[in-house]
Short mmCIF file of C-alpha atoms and ligand atoms in Angstrom, two decimals:
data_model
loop_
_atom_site.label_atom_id
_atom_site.label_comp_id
_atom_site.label_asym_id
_atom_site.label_seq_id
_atom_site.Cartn_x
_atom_site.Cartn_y
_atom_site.Cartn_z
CA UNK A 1 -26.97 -48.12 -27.21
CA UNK A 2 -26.77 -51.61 -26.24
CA UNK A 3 -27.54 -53.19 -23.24
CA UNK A 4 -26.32 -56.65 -21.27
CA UNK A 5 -27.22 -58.19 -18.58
CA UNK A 6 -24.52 -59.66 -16.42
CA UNK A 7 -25.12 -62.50 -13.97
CA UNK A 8 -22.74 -62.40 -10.85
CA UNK A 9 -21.93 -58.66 -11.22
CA UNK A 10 -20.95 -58.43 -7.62
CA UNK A 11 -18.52 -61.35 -7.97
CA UNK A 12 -14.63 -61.00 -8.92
CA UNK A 13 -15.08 -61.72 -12.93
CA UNK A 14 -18.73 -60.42 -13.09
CA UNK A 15 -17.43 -56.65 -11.79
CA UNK A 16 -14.22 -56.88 -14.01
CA UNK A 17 -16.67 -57.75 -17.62
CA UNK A 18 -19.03 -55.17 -16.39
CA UNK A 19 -16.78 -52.45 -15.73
CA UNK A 20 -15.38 -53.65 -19.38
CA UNK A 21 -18.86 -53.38 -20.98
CA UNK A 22 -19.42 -50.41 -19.57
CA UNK A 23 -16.63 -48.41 -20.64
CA UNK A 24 -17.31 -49.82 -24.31
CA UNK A 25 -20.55 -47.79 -23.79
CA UNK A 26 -22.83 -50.68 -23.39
CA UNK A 27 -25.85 -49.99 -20.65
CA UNK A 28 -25.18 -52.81 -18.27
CA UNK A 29 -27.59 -54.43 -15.46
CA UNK A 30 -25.91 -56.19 -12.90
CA UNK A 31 -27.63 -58.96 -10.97
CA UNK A 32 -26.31 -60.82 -8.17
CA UNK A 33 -27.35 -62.08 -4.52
CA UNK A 34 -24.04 -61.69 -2.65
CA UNK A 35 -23.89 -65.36 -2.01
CA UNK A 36 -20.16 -65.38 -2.61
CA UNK A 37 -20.04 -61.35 -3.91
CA UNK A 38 -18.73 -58.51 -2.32
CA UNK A 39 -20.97 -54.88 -2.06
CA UNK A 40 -18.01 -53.22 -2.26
CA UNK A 41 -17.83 -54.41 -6.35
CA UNK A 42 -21.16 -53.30 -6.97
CA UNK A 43 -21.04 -49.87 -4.87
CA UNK A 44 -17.95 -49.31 -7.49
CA UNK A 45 -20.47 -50.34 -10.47
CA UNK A 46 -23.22 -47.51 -9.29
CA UNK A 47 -20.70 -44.76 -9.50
CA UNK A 48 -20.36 -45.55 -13.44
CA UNK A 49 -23.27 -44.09 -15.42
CA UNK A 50 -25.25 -47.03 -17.55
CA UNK A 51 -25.21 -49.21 -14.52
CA UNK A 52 -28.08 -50.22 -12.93
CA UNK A 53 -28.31 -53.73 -10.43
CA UNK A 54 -31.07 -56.04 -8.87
CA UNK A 55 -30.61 -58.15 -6.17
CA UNK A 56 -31.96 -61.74 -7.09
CA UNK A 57 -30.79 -65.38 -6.94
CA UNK A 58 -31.22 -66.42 -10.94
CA UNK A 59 -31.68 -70.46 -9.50
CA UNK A 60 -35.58 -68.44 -9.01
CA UNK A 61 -36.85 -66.88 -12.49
CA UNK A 62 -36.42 -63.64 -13.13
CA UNK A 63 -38.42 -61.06 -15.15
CA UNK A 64 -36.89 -58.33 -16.84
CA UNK A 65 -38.71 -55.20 -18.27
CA UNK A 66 -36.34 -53.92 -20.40
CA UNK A 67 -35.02 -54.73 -23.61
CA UNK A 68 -31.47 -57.23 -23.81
CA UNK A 69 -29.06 -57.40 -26.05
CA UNK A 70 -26.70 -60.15 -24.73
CA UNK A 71 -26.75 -62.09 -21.00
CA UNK A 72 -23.47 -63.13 -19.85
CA UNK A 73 -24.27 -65.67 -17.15
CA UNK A 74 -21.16 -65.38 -15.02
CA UNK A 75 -23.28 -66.33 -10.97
CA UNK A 76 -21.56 -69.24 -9.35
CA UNK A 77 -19.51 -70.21 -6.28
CA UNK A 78 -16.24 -70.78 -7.71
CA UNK A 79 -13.53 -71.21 -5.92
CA UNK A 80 -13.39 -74.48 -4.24
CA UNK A 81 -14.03 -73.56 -0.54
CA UNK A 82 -17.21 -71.38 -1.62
CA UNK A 83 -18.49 -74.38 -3.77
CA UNK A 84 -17.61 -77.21 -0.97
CA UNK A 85 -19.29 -75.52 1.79
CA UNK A 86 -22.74 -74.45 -0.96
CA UNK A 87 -23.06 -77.67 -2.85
CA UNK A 88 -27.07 -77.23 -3.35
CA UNK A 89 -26.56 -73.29 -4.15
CA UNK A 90 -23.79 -74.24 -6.83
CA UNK A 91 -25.65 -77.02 -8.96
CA UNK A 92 -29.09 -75.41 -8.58
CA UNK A 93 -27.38 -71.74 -10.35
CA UNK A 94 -25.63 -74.20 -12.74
CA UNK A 95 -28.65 -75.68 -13.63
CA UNK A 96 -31.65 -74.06 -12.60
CA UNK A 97 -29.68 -70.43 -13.00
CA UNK A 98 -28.62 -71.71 -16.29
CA UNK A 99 -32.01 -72.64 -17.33
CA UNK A 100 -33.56 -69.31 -16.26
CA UNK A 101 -30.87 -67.11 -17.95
CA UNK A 102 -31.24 -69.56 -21.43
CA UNK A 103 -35.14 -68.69 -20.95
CA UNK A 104 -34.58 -64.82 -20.22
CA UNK A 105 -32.15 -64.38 -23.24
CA UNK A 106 -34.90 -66.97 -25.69
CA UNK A 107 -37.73 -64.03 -24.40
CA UNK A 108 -35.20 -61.14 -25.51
CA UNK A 109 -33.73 -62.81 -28.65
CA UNK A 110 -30.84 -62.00 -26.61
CA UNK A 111 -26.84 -63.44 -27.17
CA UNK A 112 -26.13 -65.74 -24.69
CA UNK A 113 -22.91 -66.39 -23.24
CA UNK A 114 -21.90 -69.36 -20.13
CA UNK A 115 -19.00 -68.93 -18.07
CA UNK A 116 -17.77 -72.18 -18.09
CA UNK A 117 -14.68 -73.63 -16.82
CA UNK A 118 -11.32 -75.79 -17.10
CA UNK A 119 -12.85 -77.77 -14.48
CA UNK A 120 -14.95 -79.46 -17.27
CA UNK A 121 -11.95 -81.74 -17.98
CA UNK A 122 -11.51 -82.67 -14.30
CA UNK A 123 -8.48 -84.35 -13.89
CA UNK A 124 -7.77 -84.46 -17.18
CA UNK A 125 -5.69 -87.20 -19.23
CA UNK A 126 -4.63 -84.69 -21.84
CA UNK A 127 -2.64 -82.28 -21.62
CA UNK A 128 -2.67 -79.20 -22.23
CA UNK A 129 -6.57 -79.46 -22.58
CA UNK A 130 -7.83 -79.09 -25.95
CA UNK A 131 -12.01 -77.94 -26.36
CA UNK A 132 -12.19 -81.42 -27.64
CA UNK A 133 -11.56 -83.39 -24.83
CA UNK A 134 -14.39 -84.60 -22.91
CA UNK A 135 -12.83 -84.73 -19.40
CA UNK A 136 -12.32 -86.94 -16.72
CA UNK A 137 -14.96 -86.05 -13.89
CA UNK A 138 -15.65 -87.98 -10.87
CA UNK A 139 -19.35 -87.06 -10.46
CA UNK A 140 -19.74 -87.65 -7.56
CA UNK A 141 -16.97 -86.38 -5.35
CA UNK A 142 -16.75 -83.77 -3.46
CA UNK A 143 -16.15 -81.25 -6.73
CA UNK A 144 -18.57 -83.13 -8.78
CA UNK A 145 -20.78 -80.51 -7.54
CA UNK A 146 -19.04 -77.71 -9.59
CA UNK A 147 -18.00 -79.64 -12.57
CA UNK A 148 -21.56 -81.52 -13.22
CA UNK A 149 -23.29 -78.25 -12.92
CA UNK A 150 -20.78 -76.66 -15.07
CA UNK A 151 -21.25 -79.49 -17.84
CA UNK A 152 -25.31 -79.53 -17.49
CA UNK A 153 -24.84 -76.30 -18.36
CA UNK A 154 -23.36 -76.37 -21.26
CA UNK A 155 -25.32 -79.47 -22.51
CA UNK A 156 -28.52 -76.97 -21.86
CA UNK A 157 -26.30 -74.25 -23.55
CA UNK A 158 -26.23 -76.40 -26.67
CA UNK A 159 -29.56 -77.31 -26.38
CA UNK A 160 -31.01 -73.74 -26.48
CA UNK A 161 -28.99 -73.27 -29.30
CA UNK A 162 -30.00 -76.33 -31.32
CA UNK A 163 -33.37 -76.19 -30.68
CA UNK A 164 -35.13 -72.74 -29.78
CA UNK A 165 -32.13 -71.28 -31.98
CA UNK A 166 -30.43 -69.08 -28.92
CA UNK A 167 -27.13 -67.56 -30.23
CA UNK A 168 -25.16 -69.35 -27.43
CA UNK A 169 -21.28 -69.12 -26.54
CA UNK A 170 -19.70 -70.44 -23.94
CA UNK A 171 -16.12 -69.63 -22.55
CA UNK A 172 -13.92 -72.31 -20.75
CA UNK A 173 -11.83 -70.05 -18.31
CA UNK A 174 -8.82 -71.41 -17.15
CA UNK A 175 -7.64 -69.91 -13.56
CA UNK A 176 -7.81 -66.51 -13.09
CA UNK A 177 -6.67 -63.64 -9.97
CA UNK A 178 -6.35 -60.19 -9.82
CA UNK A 179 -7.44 -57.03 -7.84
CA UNK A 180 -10.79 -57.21 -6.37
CA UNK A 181 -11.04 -61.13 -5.71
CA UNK A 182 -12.13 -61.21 -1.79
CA UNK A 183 -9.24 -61.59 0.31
CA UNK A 184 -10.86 -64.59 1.68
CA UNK A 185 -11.78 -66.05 -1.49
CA UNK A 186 -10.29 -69.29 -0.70
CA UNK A 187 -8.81 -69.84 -3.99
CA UNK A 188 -4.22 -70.27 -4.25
CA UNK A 189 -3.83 -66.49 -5.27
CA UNK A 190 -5.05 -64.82 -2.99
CA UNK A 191 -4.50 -67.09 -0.19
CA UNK A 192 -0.51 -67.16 -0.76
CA UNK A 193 -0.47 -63.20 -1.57
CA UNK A 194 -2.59 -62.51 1.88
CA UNK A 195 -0.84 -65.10 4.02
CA UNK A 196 2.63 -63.51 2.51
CA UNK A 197 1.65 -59.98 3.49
CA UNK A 198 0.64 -60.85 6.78
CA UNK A 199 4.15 -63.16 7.32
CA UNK A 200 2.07 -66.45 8.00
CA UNK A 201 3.56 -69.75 6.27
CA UNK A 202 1.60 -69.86 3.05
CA UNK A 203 -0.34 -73.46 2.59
CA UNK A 204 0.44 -75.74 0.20
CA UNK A 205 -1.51 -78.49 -0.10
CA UNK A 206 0.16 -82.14 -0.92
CA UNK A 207 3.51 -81.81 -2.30
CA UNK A 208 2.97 -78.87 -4.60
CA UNK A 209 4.13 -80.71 -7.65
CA UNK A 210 0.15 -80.11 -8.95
CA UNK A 211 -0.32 -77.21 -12.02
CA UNK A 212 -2.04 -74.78 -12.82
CA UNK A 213 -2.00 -71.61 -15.48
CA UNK A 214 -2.76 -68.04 -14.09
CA UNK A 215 -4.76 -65.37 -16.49
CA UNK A 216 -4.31 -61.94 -15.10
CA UNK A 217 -8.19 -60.73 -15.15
CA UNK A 218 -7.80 -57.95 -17.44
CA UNK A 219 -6.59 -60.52 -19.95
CA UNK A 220 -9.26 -62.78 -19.37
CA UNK A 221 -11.98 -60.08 -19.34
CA UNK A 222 -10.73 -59.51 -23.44
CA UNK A 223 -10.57 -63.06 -24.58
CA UNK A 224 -14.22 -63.02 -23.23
CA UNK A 225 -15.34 -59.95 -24.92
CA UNK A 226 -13.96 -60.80 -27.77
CA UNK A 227 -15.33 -64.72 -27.31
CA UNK A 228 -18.86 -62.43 -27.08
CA UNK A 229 -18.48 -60.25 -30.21
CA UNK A 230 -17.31 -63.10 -32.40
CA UNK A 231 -19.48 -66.11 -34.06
CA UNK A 232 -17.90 -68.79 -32.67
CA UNK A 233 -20.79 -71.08 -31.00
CA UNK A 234 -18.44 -74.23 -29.49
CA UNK A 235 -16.48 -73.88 -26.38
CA UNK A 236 -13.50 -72.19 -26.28
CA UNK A 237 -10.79 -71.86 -23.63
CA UNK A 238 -9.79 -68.45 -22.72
CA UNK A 239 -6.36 -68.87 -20.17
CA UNK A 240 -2.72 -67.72 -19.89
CA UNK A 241 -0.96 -71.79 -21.27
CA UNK A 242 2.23 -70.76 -18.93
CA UNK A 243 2.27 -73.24 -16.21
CA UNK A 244 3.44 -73.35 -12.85
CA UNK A 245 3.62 -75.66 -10.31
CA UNK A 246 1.56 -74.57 -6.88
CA UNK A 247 5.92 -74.45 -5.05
CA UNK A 248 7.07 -72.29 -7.65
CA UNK A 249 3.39 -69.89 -7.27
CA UNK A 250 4.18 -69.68 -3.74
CA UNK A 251 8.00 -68.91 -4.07
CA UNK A 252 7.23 -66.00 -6.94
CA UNK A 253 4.22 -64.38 -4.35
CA UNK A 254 7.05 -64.37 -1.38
CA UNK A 255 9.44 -62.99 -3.27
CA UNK A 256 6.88 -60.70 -5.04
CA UNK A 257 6.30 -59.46 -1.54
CA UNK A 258 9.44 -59.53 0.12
CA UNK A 259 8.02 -61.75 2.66
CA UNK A 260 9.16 -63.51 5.67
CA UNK A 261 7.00 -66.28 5.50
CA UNK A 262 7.53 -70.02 5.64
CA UNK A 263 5.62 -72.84 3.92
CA UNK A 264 2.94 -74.90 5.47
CA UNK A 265 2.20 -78.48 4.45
CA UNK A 266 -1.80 -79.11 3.98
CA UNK A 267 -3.74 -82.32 2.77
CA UNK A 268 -4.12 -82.58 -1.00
CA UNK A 269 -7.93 -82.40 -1.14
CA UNK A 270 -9.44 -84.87 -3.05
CA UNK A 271 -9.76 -85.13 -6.66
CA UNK A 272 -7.51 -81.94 -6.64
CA UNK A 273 -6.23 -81.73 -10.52
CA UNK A 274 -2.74 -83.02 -10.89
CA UNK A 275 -2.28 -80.38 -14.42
CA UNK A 276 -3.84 -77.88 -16.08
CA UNK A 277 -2.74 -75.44 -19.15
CA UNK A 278 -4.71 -74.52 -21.89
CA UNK A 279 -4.77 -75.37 -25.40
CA UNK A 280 -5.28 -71.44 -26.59
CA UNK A 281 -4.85 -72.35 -30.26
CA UNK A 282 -8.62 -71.94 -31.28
CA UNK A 283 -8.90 -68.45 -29.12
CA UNK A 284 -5.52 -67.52 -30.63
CA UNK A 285 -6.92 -68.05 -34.54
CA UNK A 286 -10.66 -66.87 -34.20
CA UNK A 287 -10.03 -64.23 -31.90
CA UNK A 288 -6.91 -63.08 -32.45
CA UNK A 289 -6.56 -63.30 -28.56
CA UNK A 290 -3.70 -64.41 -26.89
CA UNK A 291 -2.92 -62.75 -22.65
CA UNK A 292 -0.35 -60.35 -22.88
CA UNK A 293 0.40 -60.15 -19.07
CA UNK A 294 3.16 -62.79 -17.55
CA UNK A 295 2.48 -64.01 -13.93
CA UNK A 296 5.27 -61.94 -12.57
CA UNK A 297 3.85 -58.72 -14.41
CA UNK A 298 0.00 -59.71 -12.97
CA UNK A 299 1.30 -60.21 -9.23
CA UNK A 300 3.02 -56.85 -9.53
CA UNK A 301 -0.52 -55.27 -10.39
CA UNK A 302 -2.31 -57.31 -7.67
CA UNK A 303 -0.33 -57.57 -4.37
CA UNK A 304 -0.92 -53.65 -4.22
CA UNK A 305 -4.46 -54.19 -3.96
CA UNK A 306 -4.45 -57.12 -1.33
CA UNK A 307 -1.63 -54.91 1.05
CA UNK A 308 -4.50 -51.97 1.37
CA UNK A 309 -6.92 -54.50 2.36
CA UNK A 310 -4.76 -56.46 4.59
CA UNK A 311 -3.63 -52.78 6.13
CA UNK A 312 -6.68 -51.46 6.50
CA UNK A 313 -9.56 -54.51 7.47
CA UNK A 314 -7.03 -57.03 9.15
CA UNK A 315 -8.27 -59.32 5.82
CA UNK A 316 -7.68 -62.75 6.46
CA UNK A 317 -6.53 -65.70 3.64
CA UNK A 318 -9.50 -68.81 3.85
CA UNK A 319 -7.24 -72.10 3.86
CA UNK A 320 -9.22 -75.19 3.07
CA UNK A 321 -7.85 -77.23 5.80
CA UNK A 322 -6.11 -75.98 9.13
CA UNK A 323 -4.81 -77.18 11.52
P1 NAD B 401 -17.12 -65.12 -7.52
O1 NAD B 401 -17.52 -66.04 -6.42
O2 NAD B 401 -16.22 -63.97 -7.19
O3 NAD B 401 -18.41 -64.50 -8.21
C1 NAD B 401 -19.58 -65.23 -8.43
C2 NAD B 401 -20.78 -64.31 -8.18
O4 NAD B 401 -21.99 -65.03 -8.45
C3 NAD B 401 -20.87 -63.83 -6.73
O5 NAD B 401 -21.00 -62.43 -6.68
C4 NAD B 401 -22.11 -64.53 -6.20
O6 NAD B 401 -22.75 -63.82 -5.16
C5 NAD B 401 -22.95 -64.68 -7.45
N1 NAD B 401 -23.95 -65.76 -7.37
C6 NAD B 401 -23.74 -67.07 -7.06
N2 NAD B 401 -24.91 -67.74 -7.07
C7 NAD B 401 -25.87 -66.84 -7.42
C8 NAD B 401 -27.27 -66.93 -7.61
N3 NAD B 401 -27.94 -68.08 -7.44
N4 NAD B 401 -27.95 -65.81 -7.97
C9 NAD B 401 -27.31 -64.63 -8.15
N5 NAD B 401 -25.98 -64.49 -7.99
C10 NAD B 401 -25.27 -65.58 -7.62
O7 NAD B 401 -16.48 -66.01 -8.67
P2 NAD B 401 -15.70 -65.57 -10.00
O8 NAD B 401 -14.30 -65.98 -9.90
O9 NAD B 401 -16.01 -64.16 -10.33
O10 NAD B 401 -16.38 -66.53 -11.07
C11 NAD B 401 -17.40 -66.05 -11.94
C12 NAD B 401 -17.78 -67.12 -12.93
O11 NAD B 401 -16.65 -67.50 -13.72
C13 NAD B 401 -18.32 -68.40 -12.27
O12 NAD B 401 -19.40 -68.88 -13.06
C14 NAD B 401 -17.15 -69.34 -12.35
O13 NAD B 401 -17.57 -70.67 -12.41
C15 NAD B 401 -16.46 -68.91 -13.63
N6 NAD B 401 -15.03 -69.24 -13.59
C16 NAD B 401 -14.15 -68.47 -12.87
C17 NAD B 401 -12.81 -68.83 -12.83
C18 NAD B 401 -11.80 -67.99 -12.09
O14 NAD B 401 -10.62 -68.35 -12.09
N7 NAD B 401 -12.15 -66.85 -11.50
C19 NAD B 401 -12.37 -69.99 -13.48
C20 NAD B 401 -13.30 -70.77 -14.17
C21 NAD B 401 -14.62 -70.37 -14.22
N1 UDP B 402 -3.95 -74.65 -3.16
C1 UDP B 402 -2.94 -74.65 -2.21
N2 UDP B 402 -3.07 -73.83 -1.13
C2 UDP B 402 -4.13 -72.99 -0.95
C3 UDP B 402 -5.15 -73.00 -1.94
C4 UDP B 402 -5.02 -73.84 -3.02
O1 UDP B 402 -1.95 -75.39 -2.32
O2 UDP B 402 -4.17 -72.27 0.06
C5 UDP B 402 -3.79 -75.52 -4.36
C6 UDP B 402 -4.98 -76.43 -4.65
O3 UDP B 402 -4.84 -77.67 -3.99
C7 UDP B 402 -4.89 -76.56 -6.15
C8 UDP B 402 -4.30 -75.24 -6.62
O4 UDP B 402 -3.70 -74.66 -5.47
O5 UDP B 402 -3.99 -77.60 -6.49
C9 UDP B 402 -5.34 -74.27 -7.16
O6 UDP B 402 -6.37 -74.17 -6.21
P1 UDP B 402 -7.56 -73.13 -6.33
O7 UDP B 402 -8.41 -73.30 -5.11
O8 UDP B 402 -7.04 -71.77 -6.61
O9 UDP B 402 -8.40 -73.54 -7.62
P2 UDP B 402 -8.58 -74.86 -8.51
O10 UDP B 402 -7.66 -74.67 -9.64
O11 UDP B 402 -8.22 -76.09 -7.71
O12 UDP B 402 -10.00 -74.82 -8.87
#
């Protein structure tokens, strides 16, 4: 029996992987401290035997008794409303979290994997992004705070690898949505699907020319397991390369839906991406991994999910700007 400890188990990805693990027959402890997590994800995780959870912010050390196998470091505000309104919380868990988890899985000659991001490459000049390209960050705007604590670490990823020899990976994930993301997450999914369920115009912000390439979760949840199991030490992207513009997301969700709702025009926020697809060539080759789940098929399995909670808790979609 082997057992992993996942970072951010109460969080959208960090339930989905753990569920995953655990049904592979892994024993799995969860840690999380609800900053941006829901209890409903880990009171799900409790009912499956092997699961086991402690309630800790990882930017503090943490001590483990047991023996690891692998930590898959998955705690972080991520969508951008979480991370604009905790800008200390989300570079001290990219950093100081990082550094922690590094140290935990050095102690436990444990596997060590970073959930990293497609935010790495910022506004990037190439596209579709390619795990060489170094990105084009403004450090310090507004999303700086994400993207520098992402990059730190996975400079402090490499470092634990290249000098204490930690058996690092790290995963660039590329947009991702799905059943069990809050309903006010913030992020375009889940705002468009709840505001179209409820009839409200769905916000686009600027013009909705921008990009961007959905992942259905279970999809992502493979490449990453996969990512895990193999040898591959260098970043790799794991996303769906089908792009959409933000219009034709919010005309696919309303249709998806049967909706009645209009479109509202927000600001673009600043240093808001203009594109973004992956380059999946290196996950296609060393992990035989490529999603097998088309936007159209994904919104089919998650607007079911988002129409109990909208029926049942009055949930709410978390615009970044309103009026
Ligand atoms: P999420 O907000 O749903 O989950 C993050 C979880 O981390 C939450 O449960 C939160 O409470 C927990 N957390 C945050 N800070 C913590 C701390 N200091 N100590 C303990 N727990 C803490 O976000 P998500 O979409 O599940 O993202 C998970 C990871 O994947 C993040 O690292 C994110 O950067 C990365 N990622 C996600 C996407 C995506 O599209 N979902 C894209 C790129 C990268
Ligand atoms: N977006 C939007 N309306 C919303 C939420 C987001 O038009 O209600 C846009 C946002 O400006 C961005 C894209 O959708 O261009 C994806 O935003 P999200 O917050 O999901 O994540 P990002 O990819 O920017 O990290």
């Amino acid at each position: 029996m082997q057992r992993v400890l996942i970072t951010g188990a109460a969080g959208f990805l960090g339930s989905h992987l753990a569920d995953r693990f655990l049904t592979e027959g892994y024993e799995v402890v969860g840690v999380d401290n609800f900053i941006t997590g829901s209890d409903q994800n880990i009171t799900n995780l409790q009912e499956r035997e092997g699961f086991s959870f402690l309630n800790h912010d990882i930017s503090t050390p943490l001590y483990v008794g047991e023996e690891l196998d692998g930590v898959l470091h998955f705690a972080s505000p991520a969508s951008p409303v979480d991370y604009l309104e905790l800008p200390i919380q989300t570079l001290k868990v990219g950093s100081l979290g990082t550094h922690n988890m590094l140290g935990l899985s050095l102690a436990k000659s444990a596997r060590f994997l970073l959930a990293s991001t497609s935010e790495v490459y910022g506004d990037p000049e190439v596209h579709p992004q390619t795990e060489d390209y170094w990105g084009n960050v403004n450090p310090i705007g507004l999303r700086g705070v994400y993207d520098e604590a992402k990059r730190f670490a996975e400079a402090m990823t490499m470092a634990y690898h290249r000098y204490h020899g930690v058996d690092t990976r790290i995963v660039r994930i590329f947009n991702t949505y799905g059943p069990s993301m809050r309903p006010a997450d913030g992020r375009v999914v889940s705002n468009f699907i709840v505001q179209a369920l409820r009839n409200e115009p769905l916000t686009i912000y600027g013009d909705g020319s921008q990009t961007r390439s959905f992942c259905y979760v279970e999809d992502e949840v493979d490449g990453i397991f996969r990512l895990f199991h193999s040898d591959r030490i260098e970043p790799t992207n794991v996303g769906n390369p089908h792009e959409f513009t933000i219009s034709e997301l919010a005309q696919l969700v309303i249709e998806e839906t049967g909706s009645q709702s209009g479109i509202e025009s927000l600001p673009l926020p600043a240093d808001d991406p203009k594109v973004r697809r992956p380059d999946i060539s290196v996950a296609r080759e060393i992990l035989g991994w490529e999603p097998l789940t088309t936007l159209h098929e994904g919104l089919k399995k998650t607007v079911p999910y988002f129409r109990n909670l909208v029926e049942t808790e009055n949930a709410q979609a978390r615009p970044l700007i309103s009026d």
